[in-house]
PDB file of C-alpha atoms in Angstrom:
ATOM      1  CA  MET A  28      58.912 133.149 138.153  1.00 58.00           C
ATOM      2  CA  ARG A  29      62.076 131.099 137.712  1.00 65.00           C
ATOM      3  CA  LYS A  30      64.365 132.118 134.867  1.00 79.00           C
ATOM      4  CA  ARG A  31      64.920 129.552 132.125  1.00 90.00           C
ATOM      5  CA  LEU A  32      68.370 127.972 132.227  1.00 96.00           C
ATOM      6  CA  LYS A  33      69.900 127.338 128.824  1.00 97.00           C
ATOM      7  CA  MET A  34      73.084 125.924 127.315  1.00 98.00           C
ATOM      8  CA  TYR A  35      74.237 127.866 124.264  1.00 98.00           C
ATOM      9  CA  ILE A  36      76.235 125.909 121.708  1.00 98.00           C
ATOM     10  CA  LEU A  37      77.950 127.901 118.963  1.00 98.00           C
ATOM     11  CA  VAL A  38      79.199 126.335 115.715  1.00 98.00           C
ATOM     12  CA  ARG A  39      81.602 128.089 113.372  1.00 98.00           C
ATOM     13  CA  GLU A  40      79.782 128.717 110.096  1.00 97.00           C
ATOM     14  CA  GLU A  41      82.453 127.128 107.872  1.00 96.00           C
ATOM     15  CA  VAL A  42      82.246 123.741 109.636  1.00 98.00           C
ATOM     16  CA  PRO A  43      80.714 121.113 107.316  1.00 97.00           C
ATOM     17  CA  LEU A  44      77.300 119.847 108.435  1.00 97.00           C
ATOM     18  CA  GLY A  45      78.410 116.339 109.412  1.00 96.00           C
ATOM     19  CA  LYS A  46      81.314 117.652 111.489  1.00 97.00           C
ATOM     20  CA  ALA A  47      79.011 120.257 113.064  1.00 97.00           C
ATOM     21  CA  ILE A  48      76.502 117.631 114.195  1.00 97.00           C
ATOM     22  CA  VAL A  49      79.202 115.499 115.798  1.00 96.00           C
ATOM     23  CA  GLY A  50      80.808 118.587 117.343  1.00 97.00           C
ATOM     24  CA  VAL A  51      77.530 119.727 118.896  1.00 98.00           C
ATOM     25  CA  ALA A  52      76.952 116.289 120.424  1.00 97.00           C
ATOM     26  CA  HIS A  53      80.478 116.163 121.827  1.00 97.00           C
ATOM     27  CA  ALA A  54      80.329 119.751 123.092  1.00 98.00           C
ATOM     28  CA  SER A  55      77.026 119.205 124.882  1.00 97.00           C
ATOM     29  CA  LEU A  56      78.346 116.151 126.703  1.00 97.00           C
ATOM     30  CA  ALA A  57      81.761 117.684 127.437  1.00 98.00           C
ATOM     31  CA  CYS A  58      80.118 120.805 128.849  1.00 98.00           C
ATOM     32  CA  TYR A  59      77.820 118.758 131.052  1.00 97.00           C
ATOM     33  CA  LEU A  60      80.716 116.635 132.327  1.00 97.00           C
ATOM     34  CA  LYS A  61      82.898 119.669 133.063  1.00 98.00           C
ATOM     35  CA  TYR A  62      80.160 121.542 134.946  1.00 98.00           C
ATOM     36  CA  GLN A  63      78.012 118.678 136.262  1.00 97.00           C
ATOM     37  CA  ASN A  64      78.532 119.680 139.890  1.00 97.00           C
ATOM     38  CA  ALA A  65      77.705 123.359 139.363  1.00 97.00           C
ATOM     39  CA  SER A  66      74.434 124.471 140.956  1.00 95.00           C
ATOM     40  CA  GLU A  67      73.157 125.871 137.636  1.00 94.00           C
ATOM     41  CA  THR A  68      73.775 122.563 135.900  1.00 96.00           C
ATOM     42  CA  GLN A  69      72.036 120.638 138.662  1.00 94.00           C
ATOM     43  CA  GLN A  70      69.018 122.939 138.357  1.00 94.00           C
ATOM     44  CA  TRP A  71      69.081 122.671 134.544  1.00 94.00           C
ATOM     45  CA  LEU A  72      69.014 118.877 134.775  1.00 92.00           C
ATOM     46  CA  LYS A  73      65.713 119.033 136.645  1.00 90.00           C
ATOM     47  CA  GLY A  74      64.328 120.099 133.285  1.00 86.00           C
ATOM     48  CA  PRO A  75      63.508 121.072 130.877  1.00 88.00           C
ATOM     49  CA  PHE A  76      67.127 121.331 129.799  1.00 86.00           C
ATOM     50  CA  TYR A  77      67.088 123.900 127.035  1.00 95.00           C
ATOM     51  CA  LYS A  78      69.861 124.198 124.491  1.00 96.00           C
ATOM     52  CA  THR A  79      70.213 126.772 121.737  1.00 97.00           C
ATOM     53  CA  VAL A  80      72.509 125.902 118.827  1.00 98.00           C
ATOM     54  CA  CYS A  81      73.703 128.800 116.685  1.00 98.00           C
ATOM     55  CA  LYS A  82      75.918 129.296 113.655  1.00 98.00           C
ATOM     56  CA  VAL A  83      78.531 132.028 114.156  1.00 98.00           C
ATOM     57  CA  SER A  84      81.324 133.756 112.279  1.00 98.00           C
ATOM     58  CA  ASP A  85      84.946 133.424 113.325  1.00 98.00           C
ATOM     59  CA  ALA A  86      84.791 136.883 114.932  1.00 98.00           C
ATOM     60  CA  GLU A  87      81.638 135.981 116.891  1.00 98.00           C
ATOM     61  CA  PHE A  88      83.249 132.707 118.003  1.00 98.00           C
ATOM     62  CA  GLU A  89      86.356 134.512 119.266  1.00 98.00           C
ATOM     63  CA  LYS A  90      84.286 137.167 121.043  1.00 98.00           C
ATOM     64  CA  ALA A  91      82.221 134.481 122.789  1.00 98.00           C
ATOM     65  CA  LYS A  92      85.442 132.873 124.062  1.00 98.00           C
ATOM     66  CA  GLN A  93      85.957 136.004 126.170  1.00 98.00           C
ATOM     67  CA  GLU A  94      82.988 134.918 128.312  1.00 97.00           C
ATOM     68  CA  THR A  95      83.347 132.415 131.143  1.00 97.00           C
ATOM     69  CA  ASP A  96      82.500 128.757 131.755  1.00 98.00           C
ATOM     70  CA  TRP A  97      82.732 127.050 128.391  1.00 98.00           C
ATOM     71  CA  VAL A  98      84.322 124.136 126.567  1.00 98.00           C
ATOM     72  CA  VAL A  99      85.671 124.192 123.018  1.00 98.00           C
ATOM     73  CA  MET A 100      85.747 121.206 120.714  1.00 98.00           C
ATOM     74  CA  THR A 101      88.334 120.698 117.993  1.00 97.00           C
ATOM     75  CA  GLU A 102      88.117 118.523 114.896  1.00 96.00           C
ATOM     76  CA  SER A 103      91.118 116.357 114.017  1.00 95.00           C
ATOM     77  CA  THR A 104      90.090 116.050 110.361  1.00 94.00           C
ATOM     78  CA  LEU A 105      90.092 119.856 110.078  1.00 96.00           C
ATOM     79  CA  ASN A 106      93.683 120.275 111.321  1.00 96.00           C
ATOM     80  CA  HIS A 107      92.461 120.372 114.936  1.00 97.00           C
ATOM     81  CA  ALA A 108      90.543 123.596 114.304  1.00 97.00           C
ATOM     82  CA  GLU A 109      88.228 124.854 117.029  1.00 98.00           C
ATOM     83  CA  THR A 110      84.753 124.166 115.687  1.00 98.00           C
ATOM     84  CA  VAL A 111      82.187 124.292 118.493  1.00 98.00           C
ATOM     85  CA  ILE A 112      81.926 126.025 121.868  1.00 98.00           C
ATOM     86  CA  ALA A 113      79.358 125.145 124.546  1.00 98.00           C
ATOM     87  CA  PHE A 114      78.527 127.266 127.578  1.00 98.00           C
ATOM     88  CA  LYS A 115      77.597 126.060 131.045  1.00 98.00           C
ATOM     89  CA  PRO A 116      73.824 126.315 131.501  1.00 97.00           C
ATOM     90  CA  ARG A 117      72.791 129.710 132.854  1.00 96.00           C
ATOM     91  CA  ALA A 118      69.850 132.049 132.894  1.00 94.00           C
ATOM     92  CA  ASP A 119      71.612 135.185 131.713  1.00 94.00           C
ATOM     93  CA  TYR A 120      73.849 135.593 128.697  1.00 97.00           C
ATOM     94  CA  PRO A 121      75.327 138.761 127.215  1.00 97.00           C
ATOM     95  CA  SER A 122      72.760 140.502 125.020  1.00 96.00           C
ATOM     96  CA  TYR A 123      74.725 139.863 121.831  1.00 97.00           C
ATOM     97  CA  PHE A 124      74.096 136.097 122.192  1.00 97.00           C
ATOM     98  CA  HIS A 125      70.440 136.738 121.369  1.00 94.00           C
ATOM     99  CA  TYR A 126      71.440 137.951 117.890  1.00 96.00           C
ATOM    100  CA  PHE A 127      73.286 134.815 116.804  1.00 98.00           C
ATOM    101  CA  ARG A 128      71.665 132.924 113.927  1.00 97.00           C
ATOM    102  CA  LEU A 129      70.002 129.647 114.854  1.00 97.00           C
ATOM    103  CA  PHE A 130      71.689 126.632 113.304  1.00 96.00           C
ATOM    104  CA  LYS A 131      69.306 125.258 110.656  1.00 90.00           C
TER     105      LYS A 131
END
């Protein structure tokens, strides 16, 4: 059985809802554009292309930045703060990713 490829998108919890929605949209597209030629991304595009959007603390955000293959979005109206990080689609993530809170 083929493993499910997924793009994780993490939003800092203090980001206002409207800015978070825009950041997630931008991060998803930026991540796709950066990694569009990667074999995992090509496979992910064959569908279904799963995404998981989570709300994280500053510490969780910084820890996730230690992983590989991601893009970070900043928000000019929040003093260019890093607000959202998206990870290249992959089948396996570190186990701690599975404990992030879903963005609701």
